[in-house]
PDB file of C-alpha atoms in Angstrom:
ATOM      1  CA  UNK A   1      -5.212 -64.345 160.916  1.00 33.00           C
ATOM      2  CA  UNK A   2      -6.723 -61.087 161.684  1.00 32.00           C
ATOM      3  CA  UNK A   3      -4.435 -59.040 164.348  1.00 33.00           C
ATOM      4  CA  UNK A   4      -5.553 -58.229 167.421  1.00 28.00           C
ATOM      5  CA  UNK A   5      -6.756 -54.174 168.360  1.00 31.00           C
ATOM      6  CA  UNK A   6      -5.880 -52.673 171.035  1.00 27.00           C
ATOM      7  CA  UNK A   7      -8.006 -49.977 172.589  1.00 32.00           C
ATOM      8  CA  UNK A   8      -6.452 -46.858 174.195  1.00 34.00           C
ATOM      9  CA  UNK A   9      -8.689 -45.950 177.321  1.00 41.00           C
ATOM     10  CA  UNK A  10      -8.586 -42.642 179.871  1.00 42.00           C
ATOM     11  CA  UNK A  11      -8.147 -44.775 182.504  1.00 43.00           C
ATOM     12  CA  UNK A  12      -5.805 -44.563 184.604  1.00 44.00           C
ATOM     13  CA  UNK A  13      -3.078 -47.034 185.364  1.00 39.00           C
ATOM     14  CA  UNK A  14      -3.008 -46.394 189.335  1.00 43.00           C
ATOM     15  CA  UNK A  15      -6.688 -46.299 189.453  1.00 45.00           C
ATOM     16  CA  UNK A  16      -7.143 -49.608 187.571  1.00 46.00           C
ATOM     17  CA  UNK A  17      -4.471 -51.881 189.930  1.00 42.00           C
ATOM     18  CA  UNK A  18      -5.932 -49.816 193.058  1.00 46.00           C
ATOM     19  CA  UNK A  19      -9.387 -51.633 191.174  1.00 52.00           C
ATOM     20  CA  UNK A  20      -7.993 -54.781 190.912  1.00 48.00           C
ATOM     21  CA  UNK A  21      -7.130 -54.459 194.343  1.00 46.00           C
ATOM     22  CA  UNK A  22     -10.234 -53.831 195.954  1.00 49.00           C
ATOM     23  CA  UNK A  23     -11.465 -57.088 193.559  1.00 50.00           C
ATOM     24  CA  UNK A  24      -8.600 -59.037 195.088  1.00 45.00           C
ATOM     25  CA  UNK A  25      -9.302 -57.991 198.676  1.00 47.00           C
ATOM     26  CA  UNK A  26     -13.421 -59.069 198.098  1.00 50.00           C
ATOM     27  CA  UNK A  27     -12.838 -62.298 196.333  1.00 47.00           C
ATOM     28  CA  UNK A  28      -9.880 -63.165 199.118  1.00 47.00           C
ATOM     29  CA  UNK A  29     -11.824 -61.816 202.433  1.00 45.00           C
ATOM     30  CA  UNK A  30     -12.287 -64.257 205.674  1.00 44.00           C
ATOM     31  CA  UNK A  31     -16.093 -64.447 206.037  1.00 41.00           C
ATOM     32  CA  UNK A  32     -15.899 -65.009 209.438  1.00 40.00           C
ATOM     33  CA  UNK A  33     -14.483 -61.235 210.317  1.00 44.00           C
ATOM     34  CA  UNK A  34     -17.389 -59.875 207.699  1.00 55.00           C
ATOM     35  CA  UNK A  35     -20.651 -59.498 206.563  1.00 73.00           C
ATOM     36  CA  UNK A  36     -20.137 -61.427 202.969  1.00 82.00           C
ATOM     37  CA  UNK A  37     -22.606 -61.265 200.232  1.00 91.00           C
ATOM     38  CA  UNK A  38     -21.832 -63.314 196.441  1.00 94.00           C
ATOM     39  CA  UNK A  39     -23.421 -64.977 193.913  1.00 96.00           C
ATOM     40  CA  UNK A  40     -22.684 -66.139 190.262  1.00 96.00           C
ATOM     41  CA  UNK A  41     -25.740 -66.212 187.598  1.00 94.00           C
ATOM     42  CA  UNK A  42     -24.533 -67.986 185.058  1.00 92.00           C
ATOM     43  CA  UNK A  43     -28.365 -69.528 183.446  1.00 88.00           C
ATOM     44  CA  UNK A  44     -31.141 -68.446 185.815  1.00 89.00           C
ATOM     45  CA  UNK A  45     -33.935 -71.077 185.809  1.00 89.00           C
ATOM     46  CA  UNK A  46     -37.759 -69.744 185.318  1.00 90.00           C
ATOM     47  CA  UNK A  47     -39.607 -69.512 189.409  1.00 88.00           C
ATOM     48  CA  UNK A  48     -35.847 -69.050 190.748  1.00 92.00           C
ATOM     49  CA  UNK A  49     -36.943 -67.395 193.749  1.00 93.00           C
ATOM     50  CA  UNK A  50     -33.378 -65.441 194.370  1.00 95.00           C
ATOM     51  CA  UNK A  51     -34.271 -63.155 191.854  1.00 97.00           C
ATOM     52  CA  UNK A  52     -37.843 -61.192 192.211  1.00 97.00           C
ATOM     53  CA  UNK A  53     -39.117 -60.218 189.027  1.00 98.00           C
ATOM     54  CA  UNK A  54     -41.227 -56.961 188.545  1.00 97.00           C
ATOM     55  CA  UNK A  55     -43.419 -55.021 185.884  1.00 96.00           C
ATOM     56  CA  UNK A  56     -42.271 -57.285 182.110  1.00 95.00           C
ATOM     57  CA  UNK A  57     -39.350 -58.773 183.210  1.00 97.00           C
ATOM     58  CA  UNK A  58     -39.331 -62.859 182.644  1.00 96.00           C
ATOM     59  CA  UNK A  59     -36.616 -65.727 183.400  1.00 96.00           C
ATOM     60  CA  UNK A  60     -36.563 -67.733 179.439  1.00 95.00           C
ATOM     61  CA  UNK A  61     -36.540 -71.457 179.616  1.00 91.00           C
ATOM     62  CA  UNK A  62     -33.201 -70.701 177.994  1.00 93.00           C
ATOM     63  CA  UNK A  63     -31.863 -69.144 181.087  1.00 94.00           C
ATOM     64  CA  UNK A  64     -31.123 -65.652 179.714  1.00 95.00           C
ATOM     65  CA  UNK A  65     -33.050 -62.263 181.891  1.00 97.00           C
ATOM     66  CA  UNK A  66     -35.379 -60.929 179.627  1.00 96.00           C
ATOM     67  CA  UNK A  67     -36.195 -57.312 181.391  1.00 96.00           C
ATOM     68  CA  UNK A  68     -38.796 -56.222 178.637  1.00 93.00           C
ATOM     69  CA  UNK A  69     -41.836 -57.221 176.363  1.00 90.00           C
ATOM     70  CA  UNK A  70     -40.037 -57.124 173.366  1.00 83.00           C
ATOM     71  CA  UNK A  71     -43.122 -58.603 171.284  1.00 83.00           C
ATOM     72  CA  UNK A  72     -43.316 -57.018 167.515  1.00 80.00           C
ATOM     73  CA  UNK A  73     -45.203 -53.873 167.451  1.00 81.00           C
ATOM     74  CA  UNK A  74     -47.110 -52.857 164.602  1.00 80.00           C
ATOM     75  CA  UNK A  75     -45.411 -50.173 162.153  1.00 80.00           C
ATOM     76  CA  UNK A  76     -45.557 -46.853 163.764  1.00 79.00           C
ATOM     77  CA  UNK A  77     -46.532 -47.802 166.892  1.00 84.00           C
ATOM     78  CA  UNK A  78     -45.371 -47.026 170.280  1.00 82.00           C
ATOM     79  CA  UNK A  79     -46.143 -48.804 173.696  1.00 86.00           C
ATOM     80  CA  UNK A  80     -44.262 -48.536 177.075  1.00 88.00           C
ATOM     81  CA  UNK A  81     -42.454 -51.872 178.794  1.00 92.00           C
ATOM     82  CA  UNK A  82     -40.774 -51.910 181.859  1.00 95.00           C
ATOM     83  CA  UNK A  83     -38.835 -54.808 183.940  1.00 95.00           C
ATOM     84  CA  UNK A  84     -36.800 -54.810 186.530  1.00 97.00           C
ATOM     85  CA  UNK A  85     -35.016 -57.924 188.366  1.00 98.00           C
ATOM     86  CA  UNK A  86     -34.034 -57.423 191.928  1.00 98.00           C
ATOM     87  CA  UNK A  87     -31.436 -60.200 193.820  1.00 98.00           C
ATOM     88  CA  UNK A  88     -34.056 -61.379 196.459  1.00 97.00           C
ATOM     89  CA  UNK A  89     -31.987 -61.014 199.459  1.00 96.00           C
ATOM     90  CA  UNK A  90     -31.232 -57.320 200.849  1.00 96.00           C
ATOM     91  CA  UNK A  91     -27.413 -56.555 200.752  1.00 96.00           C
ATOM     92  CA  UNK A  92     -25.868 -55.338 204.111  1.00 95.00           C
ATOM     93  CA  UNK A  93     -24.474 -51.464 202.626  1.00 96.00           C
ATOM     94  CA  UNK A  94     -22.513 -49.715 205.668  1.00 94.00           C
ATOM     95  CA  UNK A  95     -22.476 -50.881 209.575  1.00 92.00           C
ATOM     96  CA  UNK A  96     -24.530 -47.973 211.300  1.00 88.00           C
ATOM     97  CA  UNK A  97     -22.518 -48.520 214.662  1.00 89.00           C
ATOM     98  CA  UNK A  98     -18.734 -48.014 212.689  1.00 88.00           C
ATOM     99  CA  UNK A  99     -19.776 -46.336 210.066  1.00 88.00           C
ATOM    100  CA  UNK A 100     -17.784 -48.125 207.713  1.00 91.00           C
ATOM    101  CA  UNK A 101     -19.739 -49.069 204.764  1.00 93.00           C
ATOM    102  CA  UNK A 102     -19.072 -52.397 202.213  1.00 95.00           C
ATOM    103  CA  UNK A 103     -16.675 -52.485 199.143  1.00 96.00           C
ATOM    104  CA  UNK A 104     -18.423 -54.223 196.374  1.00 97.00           C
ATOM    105  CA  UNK A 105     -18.126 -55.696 192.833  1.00 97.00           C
ATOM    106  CA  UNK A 106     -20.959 -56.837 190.309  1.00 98.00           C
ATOM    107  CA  UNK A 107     -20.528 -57.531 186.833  1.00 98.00           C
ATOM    108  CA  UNK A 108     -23.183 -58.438 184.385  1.00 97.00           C
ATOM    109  CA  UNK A 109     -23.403 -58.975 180.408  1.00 97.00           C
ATOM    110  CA  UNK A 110     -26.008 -57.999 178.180  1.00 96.00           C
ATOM    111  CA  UNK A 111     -27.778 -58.040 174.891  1.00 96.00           C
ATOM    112  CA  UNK A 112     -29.961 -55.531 173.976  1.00 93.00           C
ATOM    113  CA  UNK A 113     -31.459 -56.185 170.318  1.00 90.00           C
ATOM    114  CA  UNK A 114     -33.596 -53.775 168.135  1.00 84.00           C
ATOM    115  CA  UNK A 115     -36.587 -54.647 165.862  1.00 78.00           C
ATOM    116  CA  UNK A 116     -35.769 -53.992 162.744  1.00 76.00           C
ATOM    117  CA  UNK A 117     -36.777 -50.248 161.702  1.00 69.00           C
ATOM    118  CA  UNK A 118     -37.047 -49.385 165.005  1.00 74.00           C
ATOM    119  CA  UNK A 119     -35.289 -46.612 166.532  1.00 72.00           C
ATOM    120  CA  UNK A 120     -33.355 -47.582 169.701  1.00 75.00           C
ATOM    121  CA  UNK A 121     -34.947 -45.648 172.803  1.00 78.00           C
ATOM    122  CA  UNK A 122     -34.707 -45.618 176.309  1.00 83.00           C
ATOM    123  CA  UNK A 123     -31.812 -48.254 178.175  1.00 91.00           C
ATOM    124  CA  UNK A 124     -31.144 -49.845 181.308  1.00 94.00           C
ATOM    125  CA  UNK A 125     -29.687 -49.411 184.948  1.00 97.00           C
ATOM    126  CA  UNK A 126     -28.120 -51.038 187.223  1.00 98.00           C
ATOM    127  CA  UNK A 127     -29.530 -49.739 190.906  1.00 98.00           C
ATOM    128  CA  UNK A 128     -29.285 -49.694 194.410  1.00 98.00           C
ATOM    129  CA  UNK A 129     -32.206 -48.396 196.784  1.00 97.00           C
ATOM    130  CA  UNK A 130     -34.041 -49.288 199.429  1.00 97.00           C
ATOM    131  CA  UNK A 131     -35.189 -52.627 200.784  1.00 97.00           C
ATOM    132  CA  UNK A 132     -39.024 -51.606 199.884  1.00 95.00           C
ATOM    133  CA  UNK A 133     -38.294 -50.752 196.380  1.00 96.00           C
ATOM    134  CA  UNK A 134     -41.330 -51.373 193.709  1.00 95.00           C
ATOM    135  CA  UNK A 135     -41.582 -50.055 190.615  1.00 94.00           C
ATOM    136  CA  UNK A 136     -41.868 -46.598 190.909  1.00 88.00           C
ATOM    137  CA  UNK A 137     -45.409 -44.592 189.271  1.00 84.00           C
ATOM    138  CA  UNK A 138     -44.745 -42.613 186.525  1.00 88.00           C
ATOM    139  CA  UNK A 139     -41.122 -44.407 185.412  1.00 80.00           C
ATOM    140  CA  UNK A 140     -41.607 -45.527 181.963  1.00 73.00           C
ATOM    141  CA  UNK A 141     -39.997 -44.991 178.905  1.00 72.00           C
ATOM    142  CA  UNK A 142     -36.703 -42.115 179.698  1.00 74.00           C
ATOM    143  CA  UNK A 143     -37.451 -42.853 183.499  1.00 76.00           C
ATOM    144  CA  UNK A 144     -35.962 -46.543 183.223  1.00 89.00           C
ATOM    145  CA  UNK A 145     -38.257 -47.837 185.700  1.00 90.00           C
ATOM    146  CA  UNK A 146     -36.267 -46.087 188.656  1.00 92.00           C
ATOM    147  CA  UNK A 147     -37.544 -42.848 188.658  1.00 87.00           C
ATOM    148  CA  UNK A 148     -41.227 -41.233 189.512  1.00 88.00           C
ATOM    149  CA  UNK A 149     -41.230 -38.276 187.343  1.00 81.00           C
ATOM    150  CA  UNK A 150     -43.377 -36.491 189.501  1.00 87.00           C
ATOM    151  CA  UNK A 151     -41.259 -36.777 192.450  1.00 85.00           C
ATOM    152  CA  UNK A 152     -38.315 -34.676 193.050  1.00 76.00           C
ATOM    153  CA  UNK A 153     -35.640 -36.951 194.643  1.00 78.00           C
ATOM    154  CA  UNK A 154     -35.706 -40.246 194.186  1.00 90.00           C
ATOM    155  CA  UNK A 155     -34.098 -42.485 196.229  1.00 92.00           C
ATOM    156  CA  UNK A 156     -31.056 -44.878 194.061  1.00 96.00           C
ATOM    157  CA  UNK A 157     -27.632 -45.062 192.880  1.00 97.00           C
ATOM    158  CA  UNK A 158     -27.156 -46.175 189.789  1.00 96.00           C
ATOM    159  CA  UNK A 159     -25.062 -46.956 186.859  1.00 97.00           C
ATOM    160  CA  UNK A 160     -27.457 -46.046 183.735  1.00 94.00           C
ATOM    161  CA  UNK A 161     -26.903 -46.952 179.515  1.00 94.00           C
ATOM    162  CA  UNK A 162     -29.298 -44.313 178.255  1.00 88.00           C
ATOM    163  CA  UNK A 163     -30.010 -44.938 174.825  1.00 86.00           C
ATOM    164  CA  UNK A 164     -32.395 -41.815 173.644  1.00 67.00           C
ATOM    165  CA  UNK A 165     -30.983 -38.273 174.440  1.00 60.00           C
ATOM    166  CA  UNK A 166     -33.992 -36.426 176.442  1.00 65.00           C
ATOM    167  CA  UNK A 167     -34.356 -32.877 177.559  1.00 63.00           C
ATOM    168  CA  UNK A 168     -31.917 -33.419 180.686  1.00 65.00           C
ATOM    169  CA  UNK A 169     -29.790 -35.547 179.392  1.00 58.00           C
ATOM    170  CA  UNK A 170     -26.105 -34.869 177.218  1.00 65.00           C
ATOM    171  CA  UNK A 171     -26.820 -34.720 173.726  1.00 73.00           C
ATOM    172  CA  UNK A 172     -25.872 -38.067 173.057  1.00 70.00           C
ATOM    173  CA  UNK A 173     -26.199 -41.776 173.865  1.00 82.00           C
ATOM    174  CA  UNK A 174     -24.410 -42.267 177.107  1.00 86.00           C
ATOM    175  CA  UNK A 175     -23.525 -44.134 180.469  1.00 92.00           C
ATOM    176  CA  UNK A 176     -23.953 -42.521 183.488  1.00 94.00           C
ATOM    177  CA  UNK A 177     -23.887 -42.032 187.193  1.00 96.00           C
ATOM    178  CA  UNK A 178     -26.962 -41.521 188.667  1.00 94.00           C
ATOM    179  CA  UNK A 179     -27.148 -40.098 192.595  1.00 95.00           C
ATOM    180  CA  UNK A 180     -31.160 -39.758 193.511  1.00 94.00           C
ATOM    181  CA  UNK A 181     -32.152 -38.644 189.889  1.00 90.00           C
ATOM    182  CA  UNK A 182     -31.171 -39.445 186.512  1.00 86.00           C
ATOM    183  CA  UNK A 183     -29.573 -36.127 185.598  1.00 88.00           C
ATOM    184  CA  UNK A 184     -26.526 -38.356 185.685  1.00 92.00           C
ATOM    185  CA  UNK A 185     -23.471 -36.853 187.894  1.00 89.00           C
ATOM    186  CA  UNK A 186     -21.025 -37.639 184.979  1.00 92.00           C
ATOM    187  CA  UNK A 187     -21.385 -39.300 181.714  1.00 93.00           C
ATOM    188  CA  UNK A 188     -19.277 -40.739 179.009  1.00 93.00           C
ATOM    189  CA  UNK A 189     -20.448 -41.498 174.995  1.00 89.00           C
ATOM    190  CA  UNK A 190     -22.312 -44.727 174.568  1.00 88.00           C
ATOM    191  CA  UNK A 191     -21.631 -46.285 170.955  1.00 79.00           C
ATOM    192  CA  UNK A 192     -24.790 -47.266 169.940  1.00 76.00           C
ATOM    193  CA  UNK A 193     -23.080 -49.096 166.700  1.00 76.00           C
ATOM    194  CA  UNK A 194     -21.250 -51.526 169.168  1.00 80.00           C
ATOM    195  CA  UNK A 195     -24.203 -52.183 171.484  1.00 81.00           C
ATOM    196  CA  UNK A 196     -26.818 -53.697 168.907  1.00 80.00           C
ATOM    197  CA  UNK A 197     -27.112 -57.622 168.940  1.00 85.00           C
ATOM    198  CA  UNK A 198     -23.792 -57.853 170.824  1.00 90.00           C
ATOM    199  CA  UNK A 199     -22.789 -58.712 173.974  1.00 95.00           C
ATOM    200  CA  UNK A 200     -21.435 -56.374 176.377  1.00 95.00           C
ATOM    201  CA  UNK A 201     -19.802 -57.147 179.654  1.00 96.00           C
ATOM    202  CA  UNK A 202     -20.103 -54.564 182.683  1.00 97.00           C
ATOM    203  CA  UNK A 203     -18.256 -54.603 185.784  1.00 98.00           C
ATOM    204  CA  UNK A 204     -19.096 -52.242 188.518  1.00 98.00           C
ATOM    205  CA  UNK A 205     -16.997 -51.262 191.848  1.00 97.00           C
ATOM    206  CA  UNK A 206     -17.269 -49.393 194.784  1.00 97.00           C
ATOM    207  CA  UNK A 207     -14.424 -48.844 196.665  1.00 96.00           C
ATOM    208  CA  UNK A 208     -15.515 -47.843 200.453  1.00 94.00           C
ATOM    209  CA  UNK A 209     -12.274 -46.035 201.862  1.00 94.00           C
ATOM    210  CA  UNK A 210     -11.842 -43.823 198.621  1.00 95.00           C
ATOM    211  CA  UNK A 211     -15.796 -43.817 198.481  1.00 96.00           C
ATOM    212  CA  UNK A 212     -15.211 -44.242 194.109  1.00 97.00           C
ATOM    213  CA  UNK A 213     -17.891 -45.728 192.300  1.00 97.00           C
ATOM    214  CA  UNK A 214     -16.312 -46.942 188.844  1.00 98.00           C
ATOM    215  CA  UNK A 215     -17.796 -48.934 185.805  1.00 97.00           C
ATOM    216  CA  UNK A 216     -15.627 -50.751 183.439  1.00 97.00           C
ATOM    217  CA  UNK A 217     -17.730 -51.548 180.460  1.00 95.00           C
ATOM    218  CA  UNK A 218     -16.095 -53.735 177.448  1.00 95.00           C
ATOM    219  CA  UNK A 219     -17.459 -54.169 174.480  1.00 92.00           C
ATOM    220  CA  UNK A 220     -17.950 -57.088 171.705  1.00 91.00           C
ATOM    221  CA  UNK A 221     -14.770 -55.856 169.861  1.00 89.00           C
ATOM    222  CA  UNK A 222     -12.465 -55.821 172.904  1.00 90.00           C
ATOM    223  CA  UNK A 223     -12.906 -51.535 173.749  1.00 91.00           C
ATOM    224  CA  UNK A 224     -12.982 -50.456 176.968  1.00 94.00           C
ATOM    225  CA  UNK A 225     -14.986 -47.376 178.515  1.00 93.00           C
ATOM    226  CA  UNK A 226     -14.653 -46.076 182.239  1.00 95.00           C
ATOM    227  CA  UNK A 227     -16.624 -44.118 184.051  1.00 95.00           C
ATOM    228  CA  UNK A 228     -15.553 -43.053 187.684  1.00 96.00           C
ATOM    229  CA  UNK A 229     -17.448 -40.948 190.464  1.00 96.00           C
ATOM    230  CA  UNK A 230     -17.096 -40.165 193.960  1.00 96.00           C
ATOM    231  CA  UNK A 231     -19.828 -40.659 196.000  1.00 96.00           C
ATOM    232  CA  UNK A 232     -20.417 -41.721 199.661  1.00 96.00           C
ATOM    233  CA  UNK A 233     -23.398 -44.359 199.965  1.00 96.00           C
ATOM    234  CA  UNK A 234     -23.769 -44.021 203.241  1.00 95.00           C
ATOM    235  CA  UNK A 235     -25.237 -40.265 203.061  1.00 95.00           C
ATOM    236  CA  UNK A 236     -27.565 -41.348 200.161  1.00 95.00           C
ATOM    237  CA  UNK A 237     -28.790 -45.115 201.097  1.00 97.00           C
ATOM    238  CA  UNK A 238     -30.078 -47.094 204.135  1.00 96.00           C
ATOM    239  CA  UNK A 239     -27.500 -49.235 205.570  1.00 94.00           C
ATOM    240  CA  UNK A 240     -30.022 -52.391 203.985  1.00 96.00           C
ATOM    241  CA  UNK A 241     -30.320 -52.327 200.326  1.00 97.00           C
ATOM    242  CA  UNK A 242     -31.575 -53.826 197.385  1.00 98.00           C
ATOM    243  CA  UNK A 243     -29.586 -54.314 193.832  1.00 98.00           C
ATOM    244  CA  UNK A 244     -30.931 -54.578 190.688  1.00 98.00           C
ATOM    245  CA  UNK A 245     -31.172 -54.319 187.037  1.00 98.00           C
ATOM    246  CA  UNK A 246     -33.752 -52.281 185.082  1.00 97.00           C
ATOM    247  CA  UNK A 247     -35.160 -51.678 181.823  1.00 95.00           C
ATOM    248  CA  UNK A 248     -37.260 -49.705 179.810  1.00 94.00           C
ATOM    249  CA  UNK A 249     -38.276 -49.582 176.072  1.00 90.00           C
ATOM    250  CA  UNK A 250     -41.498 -47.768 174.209  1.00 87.00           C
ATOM    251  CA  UNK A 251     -40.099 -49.400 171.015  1.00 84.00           C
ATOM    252  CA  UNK A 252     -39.966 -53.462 171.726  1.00 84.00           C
ATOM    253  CA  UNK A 253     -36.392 -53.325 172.452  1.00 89.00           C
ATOM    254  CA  UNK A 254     -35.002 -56.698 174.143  1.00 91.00           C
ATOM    255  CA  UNK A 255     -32.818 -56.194 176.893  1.00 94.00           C
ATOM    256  CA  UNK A 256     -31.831 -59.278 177.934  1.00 96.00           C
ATOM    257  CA  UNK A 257     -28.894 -60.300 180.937  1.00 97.00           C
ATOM    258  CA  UNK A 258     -26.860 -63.013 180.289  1.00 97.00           C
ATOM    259  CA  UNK A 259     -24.934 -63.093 183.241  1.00 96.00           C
ATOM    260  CA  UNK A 260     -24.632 -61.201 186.970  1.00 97.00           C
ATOM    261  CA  UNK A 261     -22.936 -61.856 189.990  1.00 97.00           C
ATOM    262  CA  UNK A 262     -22.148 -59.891 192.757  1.00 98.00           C
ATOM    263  CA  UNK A 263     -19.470 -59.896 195.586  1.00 97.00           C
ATOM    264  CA  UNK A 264     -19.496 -57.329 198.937  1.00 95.00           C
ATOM    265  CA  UNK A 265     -18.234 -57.408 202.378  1.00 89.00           C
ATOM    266  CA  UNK A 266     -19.012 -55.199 205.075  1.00 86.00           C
ATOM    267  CA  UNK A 267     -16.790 -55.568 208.505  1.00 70.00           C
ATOM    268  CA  UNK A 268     -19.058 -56.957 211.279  1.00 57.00           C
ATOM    269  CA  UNK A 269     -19.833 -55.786 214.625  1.00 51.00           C
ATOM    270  CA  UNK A 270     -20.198 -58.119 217.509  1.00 43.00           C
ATOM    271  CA  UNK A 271     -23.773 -58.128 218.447  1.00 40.00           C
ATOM    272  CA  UNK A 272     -24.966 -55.511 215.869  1.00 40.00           C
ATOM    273  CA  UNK A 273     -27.579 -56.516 213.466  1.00 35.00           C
ATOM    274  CA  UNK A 274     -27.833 -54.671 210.217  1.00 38.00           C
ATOM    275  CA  UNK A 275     -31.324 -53.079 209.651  1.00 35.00           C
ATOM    276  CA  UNK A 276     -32.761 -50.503 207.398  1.00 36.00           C
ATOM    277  CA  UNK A 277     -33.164 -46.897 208.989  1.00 32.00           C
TER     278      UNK A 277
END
């Protein structure tokens, strides 16, 4: 029998039970004193009309969330995909009467496969913006299909898995936060080695009081990476948002979801309806 590893991680302890917490707290909240969102994806069905599907993105009749063309290309050739998958319903982000905003936790799993020969280039994000969100101009390839390039602020939160190092990025592969541009507020080494043709399990939290963004991102083999950031949503987002998962590739990379689900609450106010500013 082959003994189990164990994988040392920066986390630390506190942080992770004051994590498990705030999961405990959403999963056990009273819907009737909140604003709940949740759902489970376990095997999405093709036409499911809870997800809306932009630019390449396609549901498989296997159930899996194909975000990119990942058709062969011919040797030496290059050509840009980009899909993104939004949850269909806008998420309720902070109350603009209290001001308090909504804890949250989503957690996905992913494959992302390379043609053989291929070099591995661009990644994906996870993303929050605005209810209106499209595809933005000028967002393939590095700009992950969140991003106009053109445009100097940009308006998302995300959680990206850049795969390419470009000129304002780390020099390396990496996961990172991402406030209104994707010169990522703090980053931590992607292993490129453990991503390919394995799945990999992401959970992301926000905890509102401590306004901490963290993802927890486990690979095949059982290690653990963490990334943590402070950052108050409610100065960079409309109190209405959309979520979702995007991808880019110039190289017929697959990124495919095998799994997301989502679970927020946001403390209701008699008589107040949530609407985007």
């Amino acid at each position: 029998m082959r003994a189990m590893a164990f994988y040392r991680t920066n986390f630390p302890t506190q942080e992770l039970f004051s994590l498990v917490s705030v999961i405990f707290v959403l999963l056990g909240t009273n819907t009737n004193s909140v604003q709940a969102l949740s759902f489970n994806f376990t095997k999405l069905t093709p036409g499911d009309s809870s997800i809306t599907l932009q630019g390449d993105a396609q549901i498989l009749s296997n159930g899996v969330l194909a975000l990119t063309n990942s058709t062969p290309l011919p040797p030496g050739i290059t050509f840009p995909t980009t899909g993104r998958a939004l949850y269909t319903t806008p998420v309720p982000l902070w109350d603009s009467v209290t001001g308090l905003a909504a804890s949250f936790v989503t957690s996905f799993s992913f494959v992302i496969t390379r043609p053989e020969g291929r070099a591995p280039t661009d990644g994906l994000v996870f993303f929050i913006a605005p209810t209106d969100t499209v595809i933005p101009n000028n967002s393939n390839s590095q700009f992950l299909g969140v991003v106009d390039s053109r445009i100097s602020i940009n308006r998302f939160v995300g959680v990206e898995f850049d795969l390419y190092a470009n000129s304002f990025d780390p020099n390396m592969r990496h996961i990172g936060i991402d406030i209104n541009s994707l010169i990522s507020t703090k980053t931590v080494r992607l292993r490129w080695s453990r991503l390919n043709g394995s799945l990999t399990k992401v959970t992301i939290i926000y905890d509102s009081p401590s306004n901490t963004l963290t993802a927890v991102v486990t690979y095949e083999n059982g290690q653990i990476i963490t990334i943590s950031q402070e950052v108050d949503l409610k100065t960079v987002l409309p109190n209405t948002v959309r979520i979702g998962l995007s991808a880019t590739s110039i190289t017929a990379l697959a990124f495919d979801i095998h799994s997301w689900s989502f679970t927020s609450n946001l403390e209701a106010t008699t008589g107040n309806i949530v609407s985007d500013i």
